[in-house]
Amino acid sequence: MAKGEIGWTRKTADGERVFVYVHMVGDNWKFYFRKSRNERWTRLETPPLEDWIELYHCMQKLVARKRAEPAILVKLRKRIRELFPDAEI
């Protein structure tokens, strides 16, 4: 992963481990995933809510460490509300 990317590992409903990474291009967030280190990254066109929430938590940590601007949390929260109106953040 490059310096401006954020990544984590999660488990699918089948219990399979998935690597996820995200980077911001302009005002858009691009999500990618792969199931093992040997696979190529695949673009995730419609990321699930749990990935958006994890991204939000990662960005909160970066803002707390002063490695990101607080305004990015506002934009990210707005984007999550657009995609998932019933979600609580």
PDB file of N, CA and C in Angstrom:
ATOM      1  N   MET A   1       0.828  -1.180   0.000  1.00  0.00           N
ATOM      2  CA  MET A   1       0.000   0.000   0.000  1.00  0.00           C
ATOM      3  C   MET A   1       0.875   1.246   0.000  1.00  0.00           C
ATOM      4  N   ALA A   2       0.427   2.236  -0.697  1.00  0.00           N
ATOM      5  CA  ALA A   2       1.143   3.502  -0.743  1.00  0.00           C
ATOM      6  C   ALA A   2       0.853   4.314   0.521  1.00  0.00           C
ATOM      7  N   LYS A   3       1.564   5.404   0.675  1.00  0.00           N
ATOM      8  CA  LYS A   3       1.476   6.198   1.900  1.00  0.00           C
ATOM      9  C   LYS A   3       0.084   6.772   2.153  1.00  0.00           C
ATOM     10  N   GLY A   4      -0.615   7.202   1.135  1.00  0.00           N
ATOM     11  CA  GLY A   4      -1.920   7.832   1.311  1.00  0.00           C
ATOM     12  C   GLY A   4      -3.081   6.868   1.358  1.00  0.00           C
ATOM     13  N   GLU A   5      -2.807   5.593   1.532  1.00  0.00           N
ATOM     14  CA  GLU A   5      -3.868   4.597   1.534  1.00  0.00           C
ATOM     15  C   GLU A   5      -4.113   4.068   2.942  1.00  0.00           C
ATOM     16  N   ILE A   6      -5.327   3.652   3.173  1.00  0.00           N
ATOM     17  CA  ILE A   6      -5.729   3.110   4.468  1.00  0.00           C
ATOM     18  C   ILE A   6      -6.173   1.678   4.227  1.00  0.00           C
ATOM     19  N   GLY A   7      -5.766   0.764   5.093  1.00  0.00           N
ATOM     20  CA  GLY A   7      -6.142  -0.626   4.894  1.00  0.00           C
ATOM     21  C   GLY A   7      -6.442  -1.350   6.190  1.00  0.00           C
ATOM     22  N   TRP A   8      -7.181  -2.451   6.074  1.00  0.00           N
ATOM     23  CA  TRP A   8      -7.525  -3.284   7.212  1.00  0.00           C
ATOM     24  C   TRP A   8      -7.905  -4.659   6.701  1.00  0.00           C
ATOM     25  N   THR A   9      -8.140  -5.569   7.644  1.00  0.00           N
ATOM     26  CA  THR A   9      -8.567  -6.925   7.326  1.00  0.00           C
ATOM     27  C   THR A   9      -9.923  -7.156   7.976  1.00  0.00           C
ATOM     28  N   ARG A  10     -10.813  -7.834   7.249  1.00  0.00           N
ATOM     29  CA  ARG A  10     -12.119  -8.178   7.817  1.00  0.00           C
ATOM     30  C   ARG A  10     -12.484  -9.590   7.392  1.00  0.00           C
ATOM     31  N   LYS A  11     -13.490 -10.131   8.035  1.00  0.00           N
ATOM     32  CA  LYS A  11     -13.974 -11.467   7.682  1.00  0.00           C
ATOM     33  C   LYS A  11     -15.313 -11.350   6.976  1.00  0.00           C
ATOM     34  N   THR A  12     -15.504 -12.179   5.958  1.00  0.00           N
ATOM     35  CA  THR A  12     -16.772 -12.205   5.238  1.00  0.00           C
ATOM     36  C   THR A  12     -17.783 -13.035   6.037  1.00  0.00           C
ATOM     37  N   ALA A  13     -19.000 -13.120   5.527  1.00  0.00           N
ATOM     38  CA  ALA A  13     -20.041 -13.924   6.185  1.00  0.00           C
ATOM     39  C   ALA A  13     -19.651 -15.401   6.217  1.00  0.00           C
ATOM     40  N   ASP A  14     -18.822 -15.828   5.251  1.00  0.00           N
ATOM     41  CA  ASP A  14     -18.364 -17.218   5.190  1.00  0.00           C
ATOM     42  C   ASP A  14     -17.202 -17.484   6.135  1.00  0.00           C
ATOM     43  N   GLY A  15     -16.704 -16.445   6.801  1.00  0.00           N
ATOM     44  CA  GLY A  15     -15.561 -16.594   7.695  1.00  0.00           C
ATOM     45  C   GLY A  15     -14.225 -16.465   6.985  1.00  0.00           C
ATOM     46  N   GLU A  16     -14.271 -16.053   5.729  1.00  0.00           N
ATOM     47  CA  GLU A  16     -13.058 -15.906   4.929  1.00  0.00           C
ATOM     48  C   GLU A  16     -12.430 -14.534   5.183  1.00  0.00           C
ATOM     49  N   ARG A  17     -11.105 -14.498   5.309  1.00  0.00           N
ATOM     50  CA  ARG A  17     -10.405 -13.243   5.556  1.00  0.00           C
ATOM     51  C   ARG A  17     -10.234 -12.475   4.249  1.00  0.00           C
ATOM     52  N   VAL A  18     -10.490 -11.163   4.313  1.00  0.00           N
ATOM     53  CA  VAL A  18     -10.382 -10.294   3.140  1.00  0.00           C
ATOM     54  C   VAL A  18      -9.559  -9.070   3.529  1.00  0.00           C
ATOM     55  N   PHE A  19      -8.584  -8.736   2.695  1.00  0.00           N
ATOM     56  CA  PHE A  19      -7.805  -7.516   2.877  1.00  0.00           C
ATOM     57  C   PHE A  19      -8.505  -6.396   2.118  1.00  0.00           C
ATOM     58  N   VAL A  20      -8.682  -5.245   2.758  1.00  0.00           N
ATOM     59  CA  VAL A  20      -9.350  -4.099   2.139  1.00  0.00           C
ATOM     60  C   VAL A  20      -8.422  -2.903   2.231  1.00  0.00           C
ATOM     61  N   TYR A  21      -8.321  -2.138   1.143  1.00  0.00           N
ATOM     62  CA  TYR A  21      -7.628  -0.858   1.240  1.00  0.00           C
ATOM     63  C   TYR A  21      -8.404   0.189   0.477  1.00  0.00           C
ATOM     64  N   VAL A  22      -8.239   1.430   0.914  1.00  0.00           N
ATOM     65  CA  VAL A  22      -9.005   2.546   0.372  1.00  0.00           C
ATOM     66  C   VAL A  22      -8.063   3.704   0.130  1.00  0.00           C
ATOM     67  N   HIS A  23      -8.283   4.423  -0.959  1.00  0.00           N
ATOM     68  CA  HIS A  23      -7.586   5.693  -1.135  1.00  0.00           C
ATOM     69  C   HIS A  23      -8.546   6.707  -1.734  1.00  0.00           C
ATOM     70  N   MET A  24      -8.234   7.953  -1.477  1.00  0.00           N
ATOM     71  CA  MET A  24      -9.106   9.039  -1.906  1.00  0.00           C
ATOM     72  C   MET A  24      -8.561   9.640  -3.191  1.00  0.00           C
ATOM     73  N   VAL A  25      -9.436   9.771  -4.176  1.00  0.00           N
ATOM     74  CA  VAL A  25      -9.084  10.398  -5.445  1.00  0.00           C
ATOM     75  C   VAL A  25     -10.064  11.548  -5.636  1.00  0.00           C
ATOM     76  N   GLY A  26      -9.568  12.764  -5.497  1.00  0.00           N
ATOM     77  CA  GLY A  26     -10.459  13.923  -5.537  1.00  0.00           C
ATOM     78  C   GLY A  26     -11.364  13.884  -4.327  1.00  0.00           C
ATOM     79  N   ASP A  27     -12.666  13.847  -4.551  1.00  0.00           N
ATOM     80  CA  ASP A  27     -13.628  13.719  -3.454  1.00  0.00           C
ATOM     81  C   ASP A  27     -14.214  12.317  -3.377  1.00  0.00           C
ATOM     82  N   ASN A  28     -13.666  11.400  -4.148  1.00  0.00           N
ATOM     83  CA  ASN A  28     -14.185  10.034  -4.191  1.00  0.00           C
ATOM     84  C   ASN A  28     -13.263   9.076  -3.459  1.00  0.00           C
ATOM     85  N   TRP A  29     -13.861   8.121  -2.787  1.00  0.00           N
ATOM     86  CA  TRP A  29     -13.112   7.069  -2.110  1.00  0.00           C
ATOM     87  C   TRP A  29     -13.149   5.833  -2.992  1.00  0.00           C
ATOM     88  N   LYS A  30     -12.009   5.232  -3.232  1.00  0.00           N
ATOM     89  CA  LYS A  30     -11.933   4.010  -4.034  1.00  0.00           C
ATOM     90  C   LYS A  30     -11.537   2.855  -3.123  1.00  0.00           C
ATOM     91  N   PHE A  31     -12.379   1.827  -3.105  1.00  0.00           N
ATOM     92  CA  PHE A  31     -12.171   0.653  -2.262  1.00  0.00           C
ATOM     93  C   PHE A  31     -11.650  -0.497  -3.122  1.00  0.00           C
ATOM     94  N   TYR A  32     -10.700  -1.247  -2.576  1.00  0.00           N
ATOM     95  CA  TYR A  32     -10.143  -2.420  -3.238  1.00  0.00           C
ATOM     96  C   TYR A  32     -10.073  -3.554  -2.222  1.00  0.00           C
ATOM     97  N   PHE A  33     -10.105  -4.796  -2.720  1.00  0.00           N
ATOM     98  CA  PHE A  33      -9.992  -5.936  -1.817  1.00  0.00           C
ATOM     99  C   PHE A  33      -9.242  -7.069  -2.497  1.00  0.00           C
ATOM    100  N   ARG A  34      -8.759  -7.987  -1.669  1.00  0.00           N
ATOM    101  CA  ARG A  34      -8.186  -9.243  -2.141  1.00  0.00           C
ATOM    102  C   ARG A  34      -8.269 -10.249  -1.007  1.00  0.00           C
ATOM    103  N   LYS A  35      -8.306 -11.526  -1.379  1.00  0.00           N
ATOM    104  CA  LYS A  35      -8.484 -12.568  -0.376  1.00  0.00           C
ATOM    105  C   LYS A  35      -7.166 -13.113   0.149  1.00  0.00           C
ATOM    106  N   SER A  36      -6.111 -12.989  -0.624  1.00  0.00           N
ATOM    107  CA  SER A  36      -4.799 -13.427  -0.148  1.00  0.00           C
ATOM    108  C   SER A  36      -3.730 -12.479  -0.681  1.00  0.00           C
ATOM    109  N   ARG A  37      -2.567 -12.551  -0.101  1.00  0.00           N
ATOM    110  CA  ARG A  37      -1.489 -11.640  -0.495  1.00  0.00           C
ATOM    111  C   ARG A  37      -1.011 -11.877  -1.929  1.00  0.00           C
ATOM    112  N   ASN A  38      -1.272 -13.056  -2.456  1.00  0.00           N
ATOM    113  CA  ASN A  38      -0.806 -13.389  -3.803  1.00  0.00           C
ATOM    114  C   ASN A  38      -1.744 -12.912  -4.899  1.00  0.00           C
ATOM    115  N   GLU A  39      -2.940 -12.507  -4.543  1.00  0.00           N
ATOM    116  CA  GLU A  39      -3.917 -12.058  -5.536  1.00  0.00           C
ATOM    117  C   GLU A  39      -3.728 -10.585  -5.859  1.00  0.00           C
ATOM    118  N   ARG A  40      -4.267 -10.196  -7.005  1.00  0.00           N
ATOM    119  CA  ARG A  40      -4.265  -8.778  -7.379  1.00  0.00           C
ATOM    120  C   ARG A  40      -5.419  -8.080  -6.669  1.00  0.00           C
ATOM    121  N   TRP A  41      -5.250  -6.774  -6.447  1.00  0.00           N
ATOM    122  CA  TRP A  41      -6.318  -5.985  -5.845  1.00  0.00           C
ATOM    123  C   TRP A  41      -7.455  -5.846  -6.845  1.00  0.00           C
ATOM    124  N   THR A  42      -8.685  -6.011  -6.380  1.00  0.00           N
ATOM    125  CA  THR A  42      -9.882  -5.888  -7.203  1.00  0.00           C
ATOM    126  C   THR A  42     -10.702  -4.717  -6.686  1.00  0.00           C
ATOM    127  N   ARG A  43     -11.177  -3.892  -7.606  1.00  0.00           N
ATOM    128  CA  ARG A  43     -11.972  -2.719  -7.225  1.00  0.00           C
ATOM    129  C   ARG A  43     -13.316  -3.171  -6.687  1.00  0.00           C
ATOM    130  N   LEU A  44     -13.714  -2.611  -5.580  1.00  0.00           N
ATOM    131  CA  LEU A  44     -15.002  -2.899  -4.960  1.00  0.00           C
ATOM    132  C   LEU A  44     -15.925  -1.741  -5.298  1.00  0.00           C
ATOM    133  N   GLU A  45     -16.823  -1.954  -6.254  1.00  0.00           N
ATOM    134  CA  GLU A  45     -17.677  -0.871  -6.764  1.00  0.00           C
ATOM    135  C   GLU A  45     -18.683  -0.378  -5.727  1.00  0.00           C
ATOM    136  N   THR A  46     -19.295  -1.292  -4.995  1.00  0.00           N
ATOM    137  CA  THR A  46     -20.278  -0.894  -3.976  1.00  0.00           C
ATOM    138  C   THR A  46     -19.859  -1.498  -2.636  1.00  0.00           C
ATOM    139  N   PRO A  47     -19.011  -0.798  -1.908  1.00  0.00           N
ATOM    140  CA  PRO A  47     -18.554  -1.324  -0.622  1.00  0.00           C
ATOM    141  C   PRO A  47     -19.694  -1.393   0.395  1.00  0.00           C
ATOM    142  N   PRO A  48     -19.672  -2.405   1.257  1.00  0.00           N
ATOM    143  CA  PRO A  48     -20.724  -2.518   2.271  1.00  0.00           C
ATOM    144  C   PRO A  48     -20.564  -1.446   3.351  1.00  0.00           C
ATOM    145  N   LEU A  49     -21.609  -1.258   4.112  1.00  0.00           N
ATOM    146  CA  LEU A  49     -21.609  -0.255   5.180  1.00  0.00           C
ATOM    147  C   LEU A  49     -20.472  -0.494   6.163  1.00  0.00           C
ATOM    148  N   GLU A  50     -20.181  -1.759   6.488  1.00  0.00           N
ATOM    149  CA  GLU A  50     -19.127  -2.038   7.465  1.00  0.00           C
ATOM    150  C   GLU A  50     -17.771  -1.508   7.004  1.00  0.00           C
ATOM    151  N   ASP A  51     -17.504  -1.504   5.696  1.00  0.00           N
ATOM    152  CA  ASP A  51     -16.241  -0.943   5.198  1.00  0.00           C
ATOM    153  C   ASP A  51     -16.229   0.577   5.326  1.00  0.00           C
ATOM    154  N   TRP A  52     -17.354   1.210   5.068  1.00  0.00           N
ATOM    155  CA  TRP A  52     -17.443   2.665   5.228  1.00  0.00           C
ATOM    156  C   TRP A  52     -17.246   3.055   6.690  1.00  0.00           C
ATOM    157  N   ILE A  53     -17.842   2.294   7.601  1.00  0.00           N
ATOM    158  CA  ILE A  53     -17.702   2.579   9.031  1.00  0.00           C
ATOM    159  C   ILE A  53     -16.246   2.391   9.460  1.00  0.00           C
ATOM    160  N   GLU A  54     -15.614   1.334   8.982  1.00  0.00           N
ATOM    161  CA  GLU A  54     -14.203   1.097   9.316  1.00  0.00           C
ATOM    162  C   GLU A  54     -13.325   2.227   8.784  1.00  0.00           C
ATOM    163  N   LEU A  55     -13.605   2.691   7.575  1.00  0.00           N
ATOM    164  CA  LEU A  55     -12.865   3.825   7.017  1.00  0.00           C
ATOM    165  C   LEU A  55     -13.054   5.057   7.893  1.00  0.00           C
ATOM    166  N   TYR A  56     -14.275   5.292   8.343  1.00  0.00           N
ATOM    167  CA  TYR A  56     -14.552   6.447   9.200  1.00  0.00           C
ATOM    168  C   TYR A  56     -13.740   6.367  10.495  1.00  0.00           C
ATOM    169  N   HIS A  57     -13.688   5.182  11.104  1.00  0.00           N
ATOM    170  CA  HIS A  57     -12.918   5.011  12.336  1.00  0.00           C
ATOM    171  C   HIS A  57     -11.421   5.213  12.093  1.00  0.00           C
ATOM    172  N   CYS A  58     -10.932   4.719  10.972  1.00  0.00           N
ATOM    173  CA  CYS A  58      -9.516   4.920  10.633  1.00  0.00           C
ATOM    174  C   CYS A  58      -9.210   6.404  10.448  1.00  0.00           C
ATOM    175  N   MET A  59     -10.111   7.111   9.793  1.00  0.00           N
ATOM    176  CA  MET A  59      -9.896   8.545   9.578  1.00  0.00           C
ATOM    177  C   MET A  59      -9.970   9.312  10.895  1.00  0.00           C
ATOM    178  N   GLN A  60     -10.817   8.884  11.821  1.00  0.00           N
ATOM    179  CA  GLN A  60     -10.866   9.519  13.140  1.00  0.00           C
ATOM    180  C   GLN A  60      -9.510   9.416  13.830  1.00  0.00           C
ATOM    181  N   LYS A  61      -8.879   8.259  13.716  1.00  0.00           N
ATOM    182  CA  LYS A  61      -7.556   8.073  14.318  1.00  0.00           C
ATOM    183  C   LYS A  61      -6.522   8.986  13.668  1.00  0.00           C
ATOM    184  N   LEU A  62      -6.585   9.115  12.345  1.00  0.00           N
ATOM    185  CA  LEU A  62      -5.632   9.984  11.652  1.00  0.00           C
ATOM    186  C   LEU A  62      -5.837  11.445  12.029  1.00  0.00           C
ATOM    187  N   VAL A  63      -7.080  11.862  12.181  1.00  0.00           N
ATOM    188  CA  VAL A  63      -7.368  13.243  12.589  1.00  0.00           C
ATOM    189  C   VAL A  63      -6.848  13.477  14.008  1.00  0.00           C
ATOM    190  N   ALA A  64      -7.040  12.505  14.892  1.00  0.00           N
ATOM    191  CA  ALA A  64      -6.562  12.640  16.270  1.00  0.00           C
ATOM    192  C   ALA A  64      -5.042  12.776  16.319  1.00  0.00           C
ATOM    193  N   ARG A  65      -4.359  12.120  15.385  1.00  0.00           N
ATOM    194  CA  ARG A  65      -2.893  12.202  15.323  1.00  0.00           C
ATOM    195  C   ARG A  65      -2.409  13.379  14.483  1.00  0.00           C
ATOM    196  N   LYS A  66      -3.363  14.186  14.029  1.00  0.00           N
ATOM    197  CA  LYS A  66      -3.082  15.368  13.204  1.00  0.00           C
ATOM    198  C   LYS A  66      -2.405  15.004  11.874  1.00  0.00           C
ATOM    199  N   ARG A  67      -2.766  13.841  11.336  1.00  0.00           N
ATOM    200  CA  ARG A  67      -2.263  13.413  10.035  1.00  0.00           C
ATOM    201  C   ARG A  67      -3.308  13.605   8.945  1.00  0.00           C
ATOM    202  N   ALA A  68      -4.491  14.107   9.340  1.00  0.00           N
ATOM    203  CA  ALA A  68      -5.563  14.408   8.388  1.00  0.00           C
ATOM    204  C   ALA A  68      -6.371  15.576   8.936  1.00  0.00           C
ATOM    205  N   GLU A  69      -7.019  16.289   8.038  1.00  0.00           N
ATOM    206  CA  GLU A  69      -7.829  17.449   8.418  1.00  0.00           C
ATOM    207  C   GLU A  69      -9.193  17.001   8.959  1.00  0.00           C
ATOM    208  N   PRO A  70      -9.706  17.670   9.988  1.00  0.00           N
ATOM    209  CA  PRO A  70     -11.030  17.313  10.531  1.00  0.00           C
ATOM    210  C   PRO A  70     -12.158  17.438   9.502  1.00  0.00           C
ATOM    211  N   ALA A  71     -11.989  18.302   8.513  1.00  0.00           N
ATOM    212  CA  ALA A  71     -13.025  18.479   7.485  1.00  0.00           C
ATOM    213  C   ALA A  71     -13.278  17.193   6.710  1.00  0.00           C
ATOM    214  N   ILE A  72     -12.288  16.325   6.645  1.00  0.00           N
ATOM    215  CA  ILE A  72     -12.466  15.080   5.901  1.00  0.00           C
ATOM    216  C   ILE A  72     -13.504  14.186   6.578  1.00  0.00           C
ATOM    217  N   LEU A  73     -13.609  14.271   7.906  1.00  0.00           N
ATOM    218  CA  LEU A  73     -14.623  13.485   8.617  1.00  0.00           C
ATOM    219  C   LEU A  73     -16.026  13.955   8.272  1.00  0.00           C
ATOM    220  N   VAL A  74     -16.181  15.254   8.109  1.00  0.00           N
ATOM    221  CA  VAL A  74     -17.489  15.809   7.737  1.00  0.00           C
ATOM    222  C   VAL A  74     -17.882  15.309   6.350  1.00  0.00           C
ATOM    223  N   LYS A  75     -16.947  15.355   5.399  1.00  0.00           N
ATOM    224  CA  LYS A  75     -17.222  14.884   4.035  1.00  0.00           C
ATOM    225  C   LYS A  75     -17.534  13.393   4.023  1.00  0.00           C
ATOM    226  N   LEU A  76     -16.768  12.642   4.794  1.00  0.00           N
ATOM    227  CA  LEU A  76     -16.967  11.197   4.837  1.00  0.00           C
ATOM    228  C   LEU A  76     -18.314  10.847   5.469  1.00  0.00           C
ATOM    229  N   ARG A  77     -18.668  11.521   6.549  1.00  0.00           N
ATOM    230  CA  ARG A  77     -19.964  11.294   7.199  1.00  0.00           C
ATOM    231  C   ARG A  77     -21.104  11.618   6.232  1.00  0.00           C
ATOM    232  N   LYS A  78     -20.956  12.706   5.490  1.00  0.00           N
ATOM    233  CA  LYS A  78     -21.979  13.098   4.512  1.00  0.00           C
ATOM    234  C   LYS A  78     -22.130  12.027   3.432  1.00  0.00           C
ATOM    235  N   ARG A  79     -21.004  11.505   2.952  1.00  0.00           N
ATOM    236  CA  ARG A  79     -21.031  10.470   1.911  1.00  0.00           C
ATOM    237  C   ARG A  79     -21.711   9.194   2.418  1.00  0.00           C
ATOM    238  N   ILE A  80     -21.410   8.811   3.656  1.00  0.00           N
ATOM    239  CA  ILE A  80     -22.029   7.609   4.228  1.00  0.00           C
ATOM    240  C   ILE A  80     -23.535   7.803   4.361  1.00  0.00           C
ATOM    241  N   ARG A  81     -23.952   8.994   4.772  1.00  0.00           N
ATOM    242  CA  ARG A  81     -25.391   9.268   4.902  1.00  0.00           C
ATOM    243  C   ARG A  81     -26.092   9.268   3.550  1.00  0.00           C
ATOM    244  N   GLU A  82     -25.391   9.694   2.496  1.00  0.00           N
ATOM    245  CA  GLU A  82     -25.978   9.647   1.147  1.00  0.00           C
ATOM    246  C   GLU A  82     -26.208   8.206   0.716  1.00  0.00           C
ATOM    247  N   LEU A  83     -25.228   7.351   0.981  1.00  0.00           N
ATOM    248  CA  LEU A  83     -25.310   5.957   0.541  1.00  0.00           C
ATOM    249  C   LEU A  83     -26.196   5.102   1.441  1.00  0.00           C
ATOM    250  N   PHE A  84     -26.152   5.380   2.742  1.00  0.00           N
ATOM    251  CA  PHE A  84     -26.892   4.585   3.724  1.00  0.00           C
ATOM    252  C   PHE A  84     -27.664   5.532   4.644  1.00  0.00           C
ATOM    253  N   PRO A  85     -28.835   5.999   4.221  1.00  0.00           N
ATOM    254  CA  PRO A  85     -29.579   6.997   5.005  1.00  0.00           C
ATOM    255  C   PRO A  85     -29.969   6.534   6.412  1.00  0.00           C
ATOM    256  N   ASP A  86     -30.141   5.243   6.613  1.00  0.00           N
ATOM    257  CA  ASP A  86     -30.571   4.734   7.918  1.00  0.00           C
ATOM    258  C   ASP A  86     -29.413   4.446   8.866  1.00  0.00           C
ATOM    259  N   ALA A  87     -28.191   4.548   8.373  1.00  0.00           N
ATOM    260  CA  ALA A  87     -27.018   4.217   9.195  1.00  0.00           C
ATOM    261  C   ALA A  87     -26.753   5.295  10.237  1.00  0.00           C
ATOM    262  N   GLU A  88     -26.330   4.842  11.412  1.00  0.00           N
ATOM    263  CA  GLU A  88     -25.969   5.780  12.477  1.00  0.00           C
ATOM    264  C   GLU A  88     -24.456   5.845  12.585  1.00  0.00           C
ATOM    265  N   ILE A  89     -23.954   7.059  12.626  1.00  0.00           N
ATOM    266  CA  ILE A  89     -22.500   7.252  12.741  1.00  0.00           C
ATOM    267  C   ILE A  89     -22.225   8.089  13.966  1.00  0.00           C
TER     268      ILE A  89
END
